[in-house]
mmCIF file of C-alpha atoms in Angstrom:
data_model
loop_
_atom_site.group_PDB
_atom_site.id
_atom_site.type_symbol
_atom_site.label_atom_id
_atom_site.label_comp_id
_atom_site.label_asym_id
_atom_site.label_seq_id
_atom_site.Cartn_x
_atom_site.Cartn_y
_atom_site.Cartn_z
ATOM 1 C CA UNK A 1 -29.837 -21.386 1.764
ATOM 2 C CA UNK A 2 -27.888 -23.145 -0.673
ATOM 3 C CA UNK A 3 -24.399 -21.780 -0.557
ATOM 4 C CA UNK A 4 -24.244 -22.356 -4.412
ATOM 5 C CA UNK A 5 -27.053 -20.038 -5.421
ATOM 6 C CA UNK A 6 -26.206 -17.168 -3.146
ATOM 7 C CA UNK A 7 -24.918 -13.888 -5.401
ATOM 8 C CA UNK A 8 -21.680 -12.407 -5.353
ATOM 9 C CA UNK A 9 -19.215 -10.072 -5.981
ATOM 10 C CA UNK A 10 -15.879 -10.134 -6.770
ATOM 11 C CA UNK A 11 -13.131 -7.438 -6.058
ATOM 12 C CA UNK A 12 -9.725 -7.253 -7.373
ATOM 13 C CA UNK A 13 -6.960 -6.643 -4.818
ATOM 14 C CA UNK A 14 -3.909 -5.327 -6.825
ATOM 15 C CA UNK A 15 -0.603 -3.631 -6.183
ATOM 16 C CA UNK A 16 3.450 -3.630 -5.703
ATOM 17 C CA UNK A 17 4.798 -6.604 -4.264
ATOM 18 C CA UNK A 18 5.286 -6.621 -0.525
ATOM 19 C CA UNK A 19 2.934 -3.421 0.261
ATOM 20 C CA UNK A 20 0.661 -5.694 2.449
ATOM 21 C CA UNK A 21 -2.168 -6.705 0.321
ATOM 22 C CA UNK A 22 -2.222 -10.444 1.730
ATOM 23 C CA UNK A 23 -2.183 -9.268 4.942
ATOM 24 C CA UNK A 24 -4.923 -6.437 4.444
ATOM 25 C CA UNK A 25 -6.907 -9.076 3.206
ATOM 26 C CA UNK A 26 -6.894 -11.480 5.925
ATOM 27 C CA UNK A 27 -7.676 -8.775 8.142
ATOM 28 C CA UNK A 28 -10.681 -8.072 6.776
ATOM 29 C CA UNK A 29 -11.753 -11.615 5.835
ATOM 30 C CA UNK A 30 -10.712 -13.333 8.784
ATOM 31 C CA UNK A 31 -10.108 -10.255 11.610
ATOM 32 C CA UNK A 32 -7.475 -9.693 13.836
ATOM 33 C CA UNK A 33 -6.641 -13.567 14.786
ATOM 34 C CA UNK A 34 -4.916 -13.830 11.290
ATOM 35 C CA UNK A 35 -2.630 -11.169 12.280
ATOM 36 C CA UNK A 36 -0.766 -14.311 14.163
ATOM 37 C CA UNK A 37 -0.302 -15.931 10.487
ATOM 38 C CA UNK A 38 2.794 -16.108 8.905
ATOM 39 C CA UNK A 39 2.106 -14.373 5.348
ATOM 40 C CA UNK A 40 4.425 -15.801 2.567
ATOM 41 C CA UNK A 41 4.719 -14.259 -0.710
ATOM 42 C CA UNK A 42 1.793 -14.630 -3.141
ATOM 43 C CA UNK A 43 1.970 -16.134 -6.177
ATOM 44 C CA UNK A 44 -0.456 -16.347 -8.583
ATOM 45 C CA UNK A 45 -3.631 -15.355 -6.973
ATOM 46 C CA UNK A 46 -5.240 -16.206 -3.759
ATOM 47 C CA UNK A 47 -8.817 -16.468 -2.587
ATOM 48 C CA UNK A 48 -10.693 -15.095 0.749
ATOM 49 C CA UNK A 49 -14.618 -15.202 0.858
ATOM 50 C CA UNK A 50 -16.924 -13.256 3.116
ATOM 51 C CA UNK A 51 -20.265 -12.698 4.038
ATOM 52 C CA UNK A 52 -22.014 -9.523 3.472
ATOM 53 C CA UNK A 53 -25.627 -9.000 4.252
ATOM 54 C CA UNK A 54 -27.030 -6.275 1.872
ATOM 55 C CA UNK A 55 -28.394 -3.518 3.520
ATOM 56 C CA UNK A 56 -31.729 -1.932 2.437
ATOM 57 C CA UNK A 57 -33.955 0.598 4.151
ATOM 58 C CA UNK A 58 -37.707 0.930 3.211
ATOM 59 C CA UNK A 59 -39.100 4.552 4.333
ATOM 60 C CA UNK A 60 -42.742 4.347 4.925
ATOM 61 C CA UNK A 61 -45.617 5.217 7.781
ATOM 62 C CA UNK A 62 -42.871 7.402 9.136
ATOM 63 C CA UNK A 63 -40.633 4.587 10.335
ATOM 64 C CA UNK A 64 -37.781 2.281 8.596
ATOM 65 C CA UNK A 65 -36.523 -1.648 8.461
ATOM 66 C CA UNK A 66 -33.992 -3.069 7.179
ATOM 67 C CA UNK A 67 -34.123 -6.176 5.211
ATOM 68 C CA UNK A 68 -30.843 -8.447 4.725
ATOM 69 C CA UNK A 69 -29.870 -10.654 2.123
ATOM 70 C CA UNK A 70 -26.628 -12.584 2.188
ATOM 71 C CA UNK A 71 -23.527 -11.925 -0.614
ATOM 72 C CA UNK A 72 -20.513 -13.452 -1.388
ATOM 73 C CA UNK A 73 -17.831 -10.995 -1.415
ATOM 74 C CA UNK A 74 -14.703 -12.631 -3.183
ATOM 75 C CA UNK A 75 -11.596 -10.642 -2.568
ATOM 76 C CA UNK A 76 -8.981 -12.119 -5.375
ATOM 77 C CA UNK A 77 -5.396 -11.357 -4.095
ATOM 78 C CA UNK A 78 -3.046 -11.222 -7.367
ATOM 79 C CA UNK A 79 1.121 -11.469 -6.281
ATOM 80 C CA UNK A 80 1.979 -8.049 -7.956
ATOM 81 C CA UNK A 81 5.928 -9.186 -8.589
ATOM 82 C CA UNK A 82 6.547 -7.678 -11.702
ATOM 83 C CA UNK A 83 8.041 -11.032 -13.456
ATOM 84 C CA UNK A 84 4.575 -12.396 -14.046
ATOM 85 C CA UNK A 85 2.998 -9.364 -15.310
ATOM 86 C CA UNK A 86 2.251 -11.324 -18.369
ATOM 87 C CA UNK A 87 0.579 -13.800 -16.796
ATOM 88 C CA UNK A 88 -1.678 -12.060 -14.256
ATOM 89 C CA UNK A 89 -4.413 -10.468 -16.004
ATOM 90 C CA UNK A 90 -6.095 -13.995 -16.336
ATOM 91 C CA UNK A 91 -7.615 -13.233 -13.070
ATOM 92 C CA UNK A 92 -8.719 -9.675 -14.454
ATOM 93 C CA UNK A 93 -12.363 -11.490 -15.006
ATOM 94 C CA UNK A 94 -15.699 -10.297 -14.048
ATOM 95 C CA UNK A 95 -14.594 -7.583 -11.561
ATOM 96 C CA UNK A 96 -17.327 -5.956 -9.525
ATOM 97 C CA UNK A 97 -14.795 -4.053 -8.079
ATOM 98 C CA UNK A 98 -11.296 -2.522 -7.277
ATOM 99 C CA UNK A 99 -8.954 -2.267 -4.239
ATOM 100 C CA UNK A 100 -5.264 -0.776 -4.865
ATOM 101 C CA UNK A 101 -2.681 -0.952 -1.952
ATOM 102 C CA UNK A 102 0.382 0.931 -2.154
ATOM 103 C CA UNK A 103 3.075 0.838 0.482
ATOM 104 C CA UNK A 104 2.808 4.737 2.583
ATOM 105 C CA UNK A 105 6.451 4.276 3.262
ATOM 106 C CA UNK A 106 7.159 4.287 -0.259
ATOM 107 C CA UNK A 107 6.311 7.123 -2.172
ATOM 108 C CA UNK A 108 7.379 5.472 -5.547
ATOM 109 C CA UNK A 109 4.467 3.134 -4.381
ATOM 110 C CA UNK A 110 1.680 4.814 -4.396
ATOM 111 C CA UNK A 111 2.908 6.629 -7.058
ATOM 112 C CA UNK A 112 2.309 3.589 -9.406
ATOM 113 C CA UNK A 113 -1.192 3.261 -7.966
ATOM 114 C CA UNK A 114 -2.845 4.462 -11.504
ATOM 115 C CA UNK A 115 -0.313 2.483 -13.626
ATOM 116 C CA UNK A 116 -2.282 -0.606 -11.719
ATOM 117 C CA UNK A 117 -5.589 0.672 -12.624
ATOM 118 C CA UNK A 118 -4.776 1.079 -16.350
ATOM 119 C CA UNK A 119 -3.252 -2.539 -16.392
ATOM 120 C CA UNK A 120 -6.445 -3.750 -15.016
ATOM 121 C CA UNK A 121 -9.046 -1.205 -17.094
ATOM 122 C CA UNK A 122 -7.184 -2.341 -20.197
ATOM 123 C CA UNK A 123 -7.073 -6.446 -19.861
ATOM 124 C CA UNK A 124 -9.597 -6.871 -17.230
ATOM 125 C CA UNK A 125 -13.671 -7.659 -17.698
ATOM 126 C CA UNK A 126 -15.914 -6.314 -15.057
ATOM 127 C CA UNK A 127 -19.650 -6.963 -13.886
ATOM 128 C CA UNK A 128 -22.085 -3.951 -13.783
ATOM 129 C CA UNK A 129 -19.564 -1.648 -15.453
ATOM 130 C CA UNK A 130 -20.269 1.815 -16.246
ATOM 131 C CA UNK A 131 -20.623 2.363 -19.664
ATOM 132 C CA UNK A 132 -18.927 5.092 -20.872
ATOM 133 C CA UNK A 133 -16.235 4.615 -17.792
ATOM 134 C CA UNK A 134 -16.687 8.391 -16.083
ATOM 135 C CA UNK A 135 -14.285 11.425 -15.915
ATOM 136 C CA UNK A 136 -12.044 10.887 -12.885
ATOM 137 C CA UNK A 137 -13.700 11.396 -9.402
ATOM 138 C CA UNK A 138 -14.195 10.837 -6.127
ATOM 139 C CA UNK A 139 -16.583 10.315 -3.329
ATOM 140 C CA UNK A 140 -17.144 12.961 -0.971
ATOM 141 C CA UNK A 141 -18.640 10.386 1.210
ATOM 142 C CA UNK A 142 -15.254 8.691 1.264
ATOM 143 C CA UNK A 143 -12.569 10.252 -0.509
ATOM 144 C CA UNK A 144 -10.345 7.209 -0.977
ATOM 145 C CA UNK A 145 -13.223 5.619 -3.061
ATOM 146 C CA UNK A 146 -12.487 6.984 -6.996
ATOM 147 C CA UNK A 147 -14.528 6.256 -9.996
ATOM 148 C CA UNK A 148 -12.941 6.427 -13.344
ATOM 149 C CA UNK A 149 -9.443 6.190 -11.624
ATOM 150 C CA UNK A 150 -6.785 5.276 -14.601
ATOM 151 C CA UNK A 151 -10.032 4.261 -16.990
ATOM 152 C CA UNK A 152 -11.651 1.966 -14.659
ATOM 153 C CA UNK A 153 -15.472 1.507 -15.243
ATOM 154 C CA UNK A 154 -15.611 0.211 -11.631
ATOM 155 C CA UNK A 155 -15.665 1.649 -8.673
ATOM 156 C CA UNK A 156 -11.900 1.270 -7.016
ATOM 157 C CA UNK A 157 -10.786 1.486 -3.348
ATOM 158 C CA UNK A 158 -7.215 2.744 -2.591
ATOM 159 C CA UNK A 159 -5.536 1.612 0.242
ATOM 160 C CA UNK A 160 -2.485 3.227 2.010
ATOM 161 C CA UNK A 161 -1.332 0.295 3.821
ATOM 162 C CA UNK A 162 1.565 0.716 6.580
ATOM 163 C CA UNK A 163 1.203 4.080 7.651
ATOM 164 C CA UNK A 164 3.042 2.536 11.094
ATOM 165 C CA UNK A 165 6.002 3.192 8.368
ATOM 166 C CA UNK A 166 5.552 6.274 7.128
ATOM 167 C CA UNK A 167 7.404 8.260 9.634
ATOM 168 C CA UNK A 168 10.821 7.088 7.806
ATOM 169 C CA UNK A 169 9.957 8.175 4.206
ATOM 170 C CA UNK A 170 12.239 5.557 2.133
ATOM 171 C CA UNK A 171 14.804 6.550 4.796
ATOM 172 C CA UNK A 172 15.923 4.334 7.877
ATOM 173 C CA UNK A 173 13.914 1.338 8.292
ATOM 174 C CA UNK A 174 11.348 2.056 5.226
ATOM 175 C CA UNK A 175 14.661 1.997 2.784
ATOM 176 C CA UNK A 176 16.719 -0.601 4.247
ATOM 177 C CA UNK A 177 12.992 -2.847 3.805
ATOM 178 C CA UNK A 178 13.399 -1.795 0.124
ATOM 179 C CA UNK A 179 17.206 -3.030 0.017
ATOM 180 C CA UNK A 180 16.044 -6.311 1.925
ATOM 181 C CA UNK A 181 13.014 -6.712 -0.737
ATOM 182 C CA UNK A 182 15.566 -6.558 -3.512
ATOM 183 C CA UNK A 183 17.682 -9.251 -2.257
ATOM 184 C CA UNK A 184 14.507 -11.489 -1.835
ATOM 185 C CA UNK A 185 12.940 -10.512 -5.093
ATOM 186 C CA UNK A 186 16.206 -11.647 -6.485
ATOM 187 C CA UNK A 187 16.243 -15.171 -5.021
ATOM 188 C CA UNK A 188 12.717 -15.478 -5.660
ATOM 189 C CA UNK A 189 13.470 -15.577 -9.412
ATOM 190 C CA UNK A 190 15.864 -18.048 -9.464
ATOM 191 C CA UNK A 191 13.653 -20.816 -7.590
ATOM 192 C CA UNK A 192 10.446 -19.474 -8.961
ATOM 193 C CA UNK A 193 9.919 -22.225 -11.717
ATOM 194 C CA UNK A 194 9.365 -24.895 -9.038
ATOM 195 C CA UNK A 195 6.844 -22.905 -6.710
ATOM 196 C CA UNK A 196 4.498 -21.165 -9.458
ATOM 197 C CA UNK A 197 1.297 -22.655 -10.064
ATOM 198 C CA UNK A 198 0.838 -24.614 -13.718
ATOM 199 C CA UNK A 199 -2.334 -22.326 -14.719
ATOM 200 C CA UNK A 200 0.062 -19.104 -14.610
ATOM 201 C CA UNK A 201 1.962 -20.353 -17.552
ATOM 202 C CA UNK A 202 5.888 -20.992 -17.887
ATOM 203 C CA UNK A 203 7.615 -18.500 -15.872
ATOM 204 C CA UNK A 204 11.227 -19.343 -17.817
ATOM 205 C CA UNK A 205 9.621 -16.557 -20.791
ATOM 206 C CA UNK A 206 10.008 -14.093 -18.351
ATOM 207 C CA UNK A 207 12.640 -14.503 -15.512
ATOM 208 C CA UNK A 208 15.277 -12.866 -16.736
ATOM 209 C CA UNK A 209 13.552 -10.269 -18.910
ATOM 210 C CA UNK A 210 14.387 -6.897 -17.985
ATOM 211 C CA UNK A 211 11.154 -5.370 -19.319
ATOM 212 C CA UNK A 212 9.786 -6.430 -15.838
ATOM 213 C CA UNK A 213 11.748 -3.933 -13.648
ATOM 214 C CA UNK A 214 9.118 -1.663 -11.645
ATOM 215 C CA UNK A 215 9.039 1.385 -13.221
ATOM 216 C CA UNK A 216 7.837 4.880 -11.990
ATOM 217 C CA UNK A 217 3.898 6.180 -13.242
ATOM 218 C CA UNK A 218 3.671 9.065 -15.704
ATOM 219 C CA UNK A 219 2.240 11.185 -12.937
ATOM 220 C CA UNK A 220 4.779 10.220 -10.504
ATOM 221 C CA UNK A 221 2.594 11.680 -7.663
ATOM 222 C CA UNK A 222 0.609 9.791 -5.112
ATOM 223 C CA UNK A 223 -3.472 9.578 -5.962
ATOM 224 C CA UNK A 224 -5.759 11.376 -5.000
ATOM 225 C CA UNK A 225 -6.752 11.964 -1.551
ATOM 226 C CA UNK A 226 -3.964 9.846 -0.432
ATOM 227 C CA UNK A 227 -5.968 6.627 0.083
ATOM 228 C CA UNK A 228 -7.308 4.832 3.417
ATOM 229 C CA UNK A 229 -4.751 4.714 5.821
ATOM 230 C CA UNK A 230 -4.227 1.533 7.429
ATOM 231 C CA UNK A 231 -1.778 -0.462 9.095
ATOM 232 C CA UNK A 232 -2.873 -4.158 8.345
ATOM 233 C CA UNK A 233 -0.245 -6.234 10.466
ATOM 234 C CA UNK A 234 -1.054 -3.978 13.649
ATOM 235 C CA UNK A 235 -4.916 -4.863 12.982
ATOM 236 C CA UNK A 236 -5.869 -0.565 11.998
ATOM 237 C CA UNK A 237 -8.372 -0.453 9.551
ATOM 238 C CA UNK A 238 -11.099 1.338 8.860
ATOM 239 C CA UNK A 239 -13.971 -0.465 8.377
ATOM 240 C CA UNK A 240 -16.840 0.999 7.863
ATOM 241 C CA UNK A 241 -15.348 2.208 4.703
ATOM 242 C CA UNK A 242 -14.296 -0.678 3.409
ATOM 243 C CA UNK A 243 -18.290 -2.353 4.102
ATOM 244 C CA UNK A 244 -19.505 0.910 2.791
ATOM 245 C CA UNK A 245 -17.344 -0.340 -0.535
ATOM 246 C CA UNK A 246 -18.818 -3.625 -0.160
ATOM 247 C CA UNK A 247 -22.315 -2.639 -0.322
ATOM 248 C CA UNK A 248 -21.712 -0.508 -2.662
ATOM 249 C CA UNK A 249 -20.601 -2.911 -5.267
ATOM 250 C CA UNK A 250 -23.581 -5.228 -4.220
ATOM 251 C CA UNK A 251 -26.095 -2.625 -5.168
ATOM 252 C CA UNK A 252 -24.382 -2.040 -8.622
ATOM 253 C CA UNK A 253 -24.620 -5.624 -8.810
ATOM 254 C CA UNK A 254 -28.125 -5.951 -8.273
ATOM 255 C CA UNK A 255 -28.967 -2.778 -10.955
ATOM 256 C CA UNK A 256 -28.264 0.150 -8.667
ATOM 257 C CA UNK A 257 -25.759 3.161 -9.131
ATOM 258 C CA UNK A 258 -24.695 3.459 -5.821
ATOM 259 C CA UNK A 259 -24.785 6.780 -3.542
ATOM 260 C CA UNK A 260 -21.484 8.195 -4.575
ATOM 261 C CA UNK A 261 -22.298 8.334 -8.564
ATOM 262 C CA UNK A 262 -25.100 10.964 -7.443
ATOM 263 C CA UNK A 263 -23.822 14.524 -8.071
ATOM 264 C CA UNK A 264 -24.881 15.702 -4.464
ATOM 265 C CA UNK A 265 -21.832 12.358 -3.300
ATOM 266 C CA UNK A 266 -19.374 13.159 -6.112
ATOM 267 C CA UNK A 267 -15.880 15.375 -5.812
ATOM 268 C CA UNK A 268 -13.988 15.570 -8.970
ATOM 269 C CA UNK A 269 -10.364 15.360 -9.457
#
């Protein structure tokens, strides 16, 4: 088939800088061989398309099929440094769906997890969204799936990415990473006019504004459930979970509600 007719969906993959999210997403795009790639910094956004075949069982004469049809699944990796905050929610367009990584060895991390979603459920525009956006809840199915999740009228996937790290708690290894990310955030800035992409807009408005430190959520508490845990550069993922998401957002695509919006799939929060 022709490659430019086949449908599509496209999830957002948002969250602190340096929790793993270009990694996570080459693991799932690409599979464990792009472990052995070196992963810089994103900036801007980046790109990975995959492949999905839509799953679909007919019941009937006491037997089932399945029937396939082929997707597009666009993951859209935005650099969550918090200098361009201005200029990132250009990619906030015509999401299908949501994936939020937070960093497990950094509790401050996935405590900003719903400060993400409101960014994006206030300046992004989403396909199949559900009108009125619902009351906060969660699959039972899959806990770390959460409709409604800081306003969101999409479904949204949160990731807890480097569990492998979680042992030290911001302490040992896990804080001296956050002392090391400083330094580099720091020399970033200064160099970042010559490396950012034209379409993100001139970066000089913003480098030395102070409005962009990271700041804590309201909540200050991790989200609910806790997330998928994963350790992306080791290869751990679940993911059946994560194709469970994708199908999920196909279906809504295509008209459907999905499983988890039925009352028999849904756990509120």
């Amino acid at each position: 088939a022709d490659v430019t007719h086949k449908k599509k969906v496209r999830v957002l993959v948002i969250g602190d800088s340096g929790c793993g999210k270009t990694s996570m997403v080459r693991l799932i795009a690409r599979g464990a061989r792009a472990m052995r790639d070196e992963v810089e910094r994103t900036v801007g956004c980046s790109v990975e398309v995959l492949t999905v075949m839509r799953r679909r069982e007919d019941e009937g004469a006491g037997h089932q099929h399945h029937h396939g049809e082929e997707f597009f699944v666009e993951l859209w990796d935005v650099g969550g440094h918090a200098q361009y905050k201005r200029e990132r929610p250009i990619f906030y367009d015509q999401i299908n769906g949501v994936i939020i990584v937070y960093d497990a060895s950094i509790r401050a991390s996935g405590a900003r997890c719903e400060q993400w979603a409101r960014e994006v459920a206030l300046k992004g525009t989403f396909a199949a969204p559900m009108e009125p956006p619902p009351a906060q809840f969660a699959s039972a199915e899959s806990p770390s799936v959460m409709y409604g999740f800081g306003g969101l009228p999409v479904p949204c996937l949160i990731v807890a990415n480097k569990v492998d790290l979680e042992q030290f708690g911001g302490r040992g290894q896990g804080a001296a990473q956050g002392i090391l990310r400083g330094i580099i955030d720091k020399l970033f800035r200064r160099r970042a006019h010559a490396i950012l992409p034209e379409t993100i807009g001139d970066v000089n408005r913003v480098s030395t504004a102070s409005r962009h430190q990271r700041r804590q959520s309201v909540s200050g508490s991790l989200p609910p459930g806790g997330g998928l845990r994963m350790s992306a550069t080791h290869g751990l993922a679940d993911t059946e979970t994560i194709k469970a998401f994708f199908q999920e957002l196909i279906n809504r695509s295509l008209g459907g509600n999905g499983a988890a919006l039925n009352d028999s799939h849904a756990a509120p929060y």
